[in-house]
CSV table of C-alpha atoms in Angstrom, one decimal:
chain,number,residue,atom,x,y,z
A,447,MET,CA,23.0,-66.1,97.2
A,448,GLU,CA,20.3,-68.3,95.7
A,449,HIS,CA,19.7,-66.2,92.5
A,450,GLU,CA,21.3,-67.1,89.2
A,451,GLU,CA,21.9,-63.5,88.1
A,452,VAL,CA,21.2,-60.0,89.3
A,453,LYS,CA,21.8,-56.8,87.4
A,454,VAL,CA,21.5,-53.3,88.9
A,455,ARG,CA,22.0,-50.4,86.5
A,456,ARG,CA,21.6,-46.6,86.8
A,457,GLY,CA,19.3,-45.8,83.9
A,458,PRO,CA,21.3,-43.7,81.4
A,459,ARG,CA,18.2,-41.7,80.4
A,460,SER,CA,16.3,-41.6,83.7
A,461,GLY,CA,19.1,-41.7,86.3
A,462,LEU,CA,16.9,-44.2,88.3
A,463,PRO,CA,18.1,-47.5,89.7
A,464,VAL,CA,16.8,-50.4,87.7
A,465,VAL,CA,17.1,-53.9,89.0
A,466,VAL,CA,16.5,-57.2,87.2
A,467,ALA,CA,16.7,-60.3,89.5
A,468,ILE,CA,16.7,-63.8,87.9
A,469,HIS,CA,16.1,-66.4,90.6
A,470,SER,CA,15.9,-69.5,88.4
A,471,ARG,CA,15.9,-70.6,84.8
A,472,ALA,CA,15.9,-74.3,85.5
A,473,LEU,CA,12.5,-74.8,83.7
A,474,GLY,CA,13.0,-72.2,81.0
A,475,PRO,CA,13.4,-68.5,80.5
A,476,ALA,CA,12.6,-66.4,83.5
A,477,ALA,CA,9.4,-64.4,83.5
A,478,GLY,CA,8.1,-61.7,85.9
A,479,GLY,CA,6.7,-58.3,86.1
A,480,ILE,CA,8.2,-54.8,85.9
A,481,ARG,CA,7.5,-52.9,89.1
A,482,LEU,CA,7.6,-49.1,89.4
A,483,ARG,CA,7.5,-48.1,93.0
A,484,ARG,CA,8.8,-45.7,95.6
A,485,TYR,CA,11.2,-47.0,98.2
A,486,PRO,CA,13.0,-45.4,101.1
A,487,ASP,CA,16.3,-46.5,99.5
A,488,TRP,CA,17.1,-48.2,96.2
A,489,ARG,CA,18.5,-51.2,98.1
A,490,ASP,CA,14.9,-51.8,99.4
A,491,GLY,CA,14.0,-52.1,95.7
A,492,LEU,CA,16.8,-54.6,95.2
A,493,ALA,CA,15.5,-56.6,98.2
A,494,ASP,CA,12.0,-56.5,96.8
A,495,ALA,CA,13.2,-57.8,93.4
A,496,LEU,CA,15.1,-60.7,95.1
A,497,ARG,CA,12.0,-61.7,97.1
A,498,LEU,CA,9.6,-61.4,94.2
A,499,SER,CA,11.7,-63.2,91.7
A,500,GLU,CA,12.0,-66.2,94.0
A,501,ALA,CA,8.2,-66.1,94.4
A,502,MET,CA,7.9,-66.1,90.6
A,503,THR,CA,10.0,-69.3,90.4
A,504,ALA,CA,7.6,-71.0,92.7
A,505,LYS,CA,4.5,-69.6,91.0
A,506,ASN,CA,5.6,-70.7,87.5
A,507,ALA,CA,6.8,-74.1,88.7
A,508,ALA,CA,3.6,-74.9,90.7
A,509,ALA,CA,1.5,-73.8,87.8
A,510,GLY,CA,3.2,-76.3,85.5
A,511,LEU,CA,4.7,-73.6,83.3
A,512,ASP,CA,8.1,-74.1,81.5
A,513,PHE,CA,9.4,-70.7,82.8
A,514,GLY,CA,11.7,-69.7,85.6
A,515,GLY,CA,11.3,-66.7,88.0
A,516,GLY,CA,12.5,-63.2,87.5
A,517,LYS,CA,11.5,-59.6,88.5
A,518,THR,CA,12.3,-56.0,87.5
A,519,VAL,CA,12.1,-53.1,89.9
A,520,ILE,CA,12.4,-49.5,88.9
A,521,ALA,CA,13.2,-47.9,92.3
A,522,LEU,CA,11.8,-44.4,92.8
A,523,GLY,CA,12.9,-42.3,95.6
A,524,PRO,CA,10.4,-41.4,98.4
A,525,ASP,CA,9.8,-38.0,96.8
A,526,THR,CA,10.4,-38.6,93.1
A,527,GLU,CA,7.9,-37.0,90.9
A,528,VAL,CA,7.0,-39.3,88.1
A,529,THR,CA,6.5,-37.0,85.1
A,530,PRO,CA,5.6,-38.4,81.7
A,531,SER,CA,9.1,-37.8,80.4
A,532,LEU,CA,10.7,-39.5,83.4
A,533,ARG,CA,8.4,-42.5,83.1
A,534,GLU,CA,9.2,-42.9,79.4
A,535,ALA,CA,12.9,-42.7,80.1
A,536,ALA,CA,12.8,-45.2,82.9
A,537,LEU,CA,10.8,-47.7,80.7
A,538,LEU,CA,13.3,-47.3,77.9
A,539,ASP,CA,16.1,-47.9,80.3
A,540,THR,CA,14.3,-51.0,81.6
A,541,GLY,CA,13.8,-52.4,78.1
A,542,GLU,CA,17.6,-52.1,77.4
A,543,LEU,CA,18.4,-53.9,80.6
A,544,ILE,CA,15.9,-56.7,79.8
A,545,GLU,CA,17.4,-57.0,76.3
A,546,SER,CA,20.9,-57.6,77.8
A,547,PHE,CA,19.6,-61.0,79.0
A,548,GLU,CA,19.4,-62.1,75.4
A,549,GLY,CA,16.0,-63.8,75.7
A,550,THR,CA,16.5,-65.5,79.0
A,551,TYR,CA,14.1,-63.1,80.8
A,552,PHE,CA,10.7,-61.7,79.8
A,553,GLY,CA,8.9,-58.8,81.6
A,554,GLY,CA,5.3,-57.7,81.9
A,555,PRO,CA,3.1,-55.3,83.9
A,556,ASP,CA,3.3,-55.2,87.7
A,557,VAL,CA,2.6,-52.7,90.5
A,558,GLY,CA,3.0,-49.2,89.0
A,559,THR,CA,3.0,-50.3,85.3
A,560,GLY,CA,0.4,-51.4,82.8
A,561,PRO,CA,-0.1,-52.6,79.2
A,562,ASP,CA,0.5,-49.1,77.7
A,563,ASP,CA,3.8,-49.0,79.5
A,564,MET,CA,4.8,-52.3,77.9
A,565,VAL,CA,4.4,-50.5,74.5
A,566,VAL,CA,7.2,-48.2,75.6
A,567,VAL,CA,9.4,-51.0,76.9
A,568,ARG,CA,9.0,-52.8,73.6
A,569,ARG,CA,10.8,-49.9,71.9
A,570,SER,CA,14.0,-51.2,73.6
A,571,THR,CA,13.2,-55.0,73.6
A,572,SER,CA,10.9,-57.5,72.2
A,573,ARG,CA,11.0,-59.6,75.4
A,574,VAL,CA,7.8,-58.2,76.9
A,575,PHE,CA,4.3,-59.4,77.5
A,576,CYS,CA,0.8,-58.1,78.0
A,577,LEU,CA,0.8,-55.3,75.5
A,578,PRO,CA,-2.6,-54.0,74.4
A,579,PRO,CA,-4.5,-56.1,71.9
A,580,GLU,CA,-3.9,-53.6,69.1
A,581,HIS,CA,-0.2,-54.1,69.6
A,582,GLY,CA,-0.5,-57.9,69.6
A,583,GLY,CA,-0.7,-58.7,73.3
A,584,THR,CA,-3.3,-60.0,75.7
A,585,SER,CA,-3.4,-56.7,77.7
A,586,SER,CA,-3.8,-56.7,81.5
A,587,SER,CA,-3.3,-60.0,83.4
A,588,SER,CA,-5.7,-58.8,86.1
A,589,ILE,CA,-8.7,-60.7,84.8
A,590,PRO,CA,-7.1,-64.2,84.7
A,591,THR,CA,-5.3,-63.4,88.0
A,592,ALA,CA,-8.7,-62.7,89.7
A,593,LEU,CA,-10.2,-65.8,88.0
A,594,GLY,CA,-7.4,-68.0,89.5
A,595,VAL,CA,-7.9,-66.4,92.9
A,596,PHE,CA,-11.6,-67.1,92.8
A,597,ALA,CA,-11.0,-70.7,91.8
A,598,SER,CA,-8.5,-70.9,94.7
A,599,LEU,CA,-11.0,-69.4,97.1
A,600,ARG,CA,-13.8,-71.8,96.1
A,601,ALA,CA,-11.3,-74.8,96.5
A,602,GLY,CA,-10.3,-73.4,100.0
A,603,ALA,CA,-14.0,-73.0,101.0
A,604,ARG,CA,-14.7,-76.6,100.0
A,605,HIS,CA,-11.8,-77.8,102.1
A,606,VAL,CA,-12.6,-75.7,105.2
A,607,PHE,CA,-16.5,-75.5,105.1
A,608,GLY,CA,-17.3,-78.6,103.1
A,609,SER,CA,-18.8,-76.7,100.2
A,610,ALA,CA,-17.5,-74.3,97.5
A,611,GLU,CA,-20.7,-72.3,97.7
A,612,LEU,CA,-20.2,-68.8,99.0
A,613,THR,CA,-23.8,-67.7,99.6
A,614,GLY,CA,-24.1,-66.3,103.1
A,615,ARG,CA,-20.3,-66.2,103.7
A,616,THR,CA,-18.6,-63.0,104.7
A,617,VAL,CA,-15.5,-62.3,102.6
A,618,VAL,CA,-13.1,-59.4,103.4
A,619,VAL,CA,-11.1,-58.1,100.5
A,620,SER,CA,-8.1,-56.1,101.6
A,621,GLY,CA,-7.0,-53.9,98.7
A,622,LEU,CA,-9.3,-52.8,95.8
A,623,GLY,CA,-6.7,-52.6,93.1
A,624,SER,CA,-7.2,-54.1,89.6
A,625,VAL,CA,-7.2,-57.7,90.9
A,626,GLY,CA,-8.9,-57.1,94.3
A,627,ALA,CA,-11.8,-55.3,92.7
A,628,LEU,CA,-12.4,-58.1,90.3
A,629,VAL,CA,-12.2,-60.7,93.1
A,630,ALA,CA,-14.8,-58.7,95.1
A,631,GLN,CA,-17.1,-58.8,92.0
A,632,HIS,CA,-16.7,-62.6,91.7
A,633,VAL,CA,-17.5,-63.3,95.3
A,634,ALA,CA,-20.4,-60.8,95.4
A,635,ALA,CA,-21.9,-62.5,92.3
A,636,ALA,CA,-21.5,-65.8,94.1
A,637,GLY,CA,-23.8,-64.6,96.9
A,638,ALA,CA,-21.2,-63.6,99.6
A,639,ARG,CA,-21.4,-60.6,101.9
A,640,VAL,CA,-18.4,-58.5,100.8
A,641,VAL,CA,-16.5,-56.2,103.0
A,642,VAL,CA,-13.6,-54.2,101.4
A,643,SER,CA,-10.8,-51.9,102.4
A,644,ASP,CA,-8.2,-49.8,100.6
A,645,VAL,CA,-5.7,-47.1,101.3
A,646,ASP,CA,-7.6,-44.9,98.8
A,647,PRO,CA,-10.6,-43.5,100.7
A,648,ALA,CA,-12.3,-42.7,97.3
A,649,LYS,CA,-12.9,-46.4,96.9
A,650,ARG,CA,-15.5,-46.3,99.7
A,651,ALA,CA,-17.8,-45.5,96.8
A,652,SER,CA,-17.4,-49.1,95.5
A,653,GLY,CA,-20.8,-50.0,96.9
A,654,TYR,CA,-19.5,-52.7,99.3
A,655,GLU,CA,-19.4,-52.6,103.0
A,656,TRP,CA,-16.2,-50.7,104.1
A,657,VAL,CA,-13.6,-51.3,106.8
A,658,ASP,CA,-10.5,-49.2,107.5
A,659,PRO,CA,-7.3,-50.8,106.0
A,660,GLU,CA,-5.6,-51.3,109.4
A,661,LYS,CA,-8.7,-53.3,110.6
A,662,ALA,CA,-9.4,-55.3,107.5
A,663,LEU,CA,-7.5,-58.6,108.3
A,664,ARG,CA,-8.8,-58.6,111.8
A,665,THR,CA,-12.4,-58.2,110.8
A,666,PRO,CA,-14.7,-61.1,111.7
A,667,ALA,CA,-15.2,-63.1,108.5
A,668,ASP,CA,-15.3,-66.5,106.9
A,669,ILE,CA,-12.6,-65.7,104.4
A,670,VAL,CA,-10.0,-63.0,104.2
A,671,VAL,CA,-8.5,-62.0,100.9
A,672,PRO,CA,-5.1,-60.1,101.1
A,673,ALA,CA,-5.1,-58.3,97.7
A,674,ALA,CA,-2.8,-55.3,98.4
A,675,VAL,CA,0.9,-55.3,99.5
A,676,GLY,CA,2.9,-58.3,100.8
A,677,GLY,CA,4.2,-58.8,104.3
A,678,VAL,CA,0.8,-58.5,106.0
A,679,LEU,CA,0.7,-61.9,107.8
A,680,SER,CA,2.9,-61.7,110.8
A,681,ALA,CA,3.4,-63.6,114.1
A,682,GLU,CA,1.8,-60.6,115.9
A,683,LEU,CA,-1.3,-60.6,113.6
A,684,VAL,CA,-2.0,-64.4,113.7
A,685,PRO,CA,-3.7,-64.4,117.2
A,686,GLU,CA,-6.0,-61.6,116.1
A,687,LEU,CA,-7.3,-63.4,112.9
A,688,SER,CA,-10.8,-64.8,113.1
A,689,ALA,CA,-11.3,-66.0,109.6
A,690,PRO,CA,-10.6,-69.8,109.2
A,691,LEU,CA,-9.5,-69.3,105.5
A,692,VAL,CA,-7.0,-66.8,104.1
A,693,VAL,CA,-6.5,-66.8,100.3
A,694,GLY,CA,-5.5,-63.9,98.0
A,695,PRO,CA,-3.4,-62.5,95.2
A,696,ALA,CA,-0.9,-60.3,97.2
A,697,ASN,CA,2.7,-61.5,96.7
A,698,ASN,CA,4.9,-62.6,99.7
A,699,GLN,CA,2.1,-62.3,102.3
A,700,LEU,CA,4.0,-63.9,105.1
A,701,THR,CA,6.6,-61.9,107.0
A,702,SER,CA,8.5,-65.2,107.5
A,703,GLU,CA,7.8,-68.8,106.6
A,704,ALA,CA,7.4,-69.6,110.3
A,705,VAL,CA,4.1,-67.8,110.2
A,706,ALA,CA,2.7,-70.6,108.1
A,707,ASP,CA,3.2,-72.9,111.1
A,708,GLU,CA,1.5,-70.5,113.5
A,709,LEU,CA,-1.5,-70.2,111.2
A,710,ALA,CA,-1.8,-73.9,111.0
A,711,ALA,CA,-1.5,-74.2,114.8
A,712,ARG,CA,-4.5,-71.9,115.1
A,713,GLY,CA,-6.5,-74.0,112.6
A,714,ILE,CA,-6.4,-71.3,109.9
A,715,VAL,CA,-6.0,-72.5,106.4
A,716,TRP,CA,-3.7,-70.3,104.3
A,717,VAL,CA,-3.5,-70.9,100.6
A,718,PRO,CA,0.1,-70.2,99.5
A,719,ASP,CA,0.0,-66.9,97.5
A,720,PHE,CA,2.3,-68.2,94.7
A,721,ILE,CA,-0.4,-70.7,93.8
A,722,ALA,CA,-3.4,-68.6,94.2
A,723,SER,CA,-2.0,-65.7,92.2
A,724,ALA,CA,-0.7,-67.6,89.2
A,725,GLY,CA,-3.7,-67.1,86.9
A,726,GLY,CA,-2.2,-64.0,85.1
A,727,ALA,CA,1.1,-65.8,84.4
A,728,VAL,CA,-0.7,-69.0,83.3
A,729,TYR,CA,-3.0,-67.2,80.9
A,730,THR,CA,-0.4,-64.8,79.5
A,731,LEU,CA,2.4,-67.3,78.9
A,732,LEU,CA,0.1,-69.9,77.4
A,733,ARG,CA,-1.5,-67.4,75.1
A,734,GLU,CA,1.5,-65.3,74.0
A,735,VAL,CA,4.2,-67.9,74.0
A,736,GLU,CA,2.5,-71.2,73.2
A,737,GLY,CA,-0.4,-69.8,71.2
A,738,VAL,CA,-3.1,-71.6,73.2
A,739,PRO,CA,-6.7,-70.5,72.4
A,740,HIS,CA,-8.5,-68.3,75.0
A,741,GLU,CA,-10.9,-71.0,76.2
A,742,GLU,CA,-8.1,-73.5,76.8
A,743,ALA,CA,-6.0,-70.9,78.6
A,744,ASN,CA,-8.9,-70.0,80.8
A,745,ALA,CA,-9.5,-73.6,81.6
A,746,ARG,CA,-5.9,-73.9,82.8
A,747,VAL,CA,-6.4,-70.9,85.0
A,748,GLU,CA,-9.5,-72.4,86.6
A,749,ALA,CA,-7.6,-75.6,87.1
A,750,ILE,CA,-5.6,-73.7,89.8
A,751,GLY,CA,-8.5,-74.6,92.0
A,752,ALA,CA,-7.7,-78.3,91.6
A,753,THR,CA,-4.0,-77.6,92.5
A,754,VAL,CA,-5.2,-75.8,95.6
A,755,SER,CA,-7.4,-78.8,96.6
A,756,ALA,CA,-4.5,-81.2,96.0
A,757,VAL,CA,-2.1,-79.1,98.2
A,758,LEU,CA,-4.6,-78.7,101.0
A,759,ASP,CA,-5.7,-82.3,101.0
A,760,SER,CA,-2.1,-83.6,101.0
A,761,ALA,CA,-1.1,-81.2,103.8
A,762,ARG,CA,-4.0,-82.4,105.9
A,763,ASP,CA,-3.3,-86.1,105.2
A,764,LYS,CA,0.5,-85.7,105.9
A,765,GLY,CA,0.0,-83.5,109.0
A,766,THR,CA,2.0,-80.7,107.5
A,767,THR,CA,1.2,-77.1,106.3
A,768,PRO,CA,0.0,-76.1,102.8
A,769,LEU,CA,3.2,-74.0,102.4
A,770,ARG,CA,5.4,-77.1,103.1
A,771,GLU,CA,3.4,-79.2,100.7
A,772,ALA,CA,3.4,-76.5,98.0
A,773,ARG,CA,7.2,-76.0,98.4
A,774,ALA,CA,7.7,-79.8,98.1
A,775,ARG,CA,5.8,-79.8,94.8
A,776,VAL,CA,7.9,-76.9,93.5
A,777,ALA,CA,11.1,-78.5,94.5
A,778,ALA,CA,10.1,-81.8,92.9
A,779,ARG,CA,9.4,-80.0,89.6
A,780,LEU,CA,12.6,-78.0,89.7
A,781,ALA,CA,14.6,-81.2,90.4
């Protein structure tokens, strides 16, 4: 087991399984979001927490943050009805479990939770980020996350196409959640033709061109942006990809690390997700822990583009993959 510490507790109020996985605290206290999601079995939620906490270690290390990686999962059953009272109970249970780490783990919003939920969590622990501004936090991390993805996308375009300009490029955004929708706005404003997809058909009204979710990653494009769930880039999918550049905020996009080699063998540049999606963590931790002003924190988010350029250039020069080069940078910092 690579993780430093894992706690699984049946919430005394909610009766729901709550998992906190701490992958590493080598650089400082672990930090990672609180995910509220349905799973076929609670052990699937445990597996998700293990994967995501490891990704947070890499994300924080690659971004130059003095934080380790952790993750919380509140595992709902397939048919669990999330009533307001159950939600409140689960969040209070989660806060108590986070508090038991005595300041070595901090949580924030993730899939299924938001800033208002963090207000409830704070009733059980002070180790929580991204509360609404009226409660002293920086609110949703979606805006800086999307800004970091856009900076990564431009850096990737410069590497692949010779220019960061997106005018006339076709960009497919798969997943119009809080981050994906903002990325779509950024690339549209930059002059790109934007094609979107989402499992929610109501989002067809977004005003962009639409493609069904199962066809999104296979759609002919210059750039594909995975912005929904992870595990979407598989060995079976790689031969069907036409876009020469893949960069997006979805966590754990590869079904296995071997897929990175297959992407490279086909001449497809994939920007490691733990680098591209780090903007939210960078902004939140700099602002709420180190007290860095907004402008300086934003500049650090935009500097993710320089990190992407360095990783891609080094991978090209060394004849390796961006994933291997990014992993090497993370390992060097952890060491």
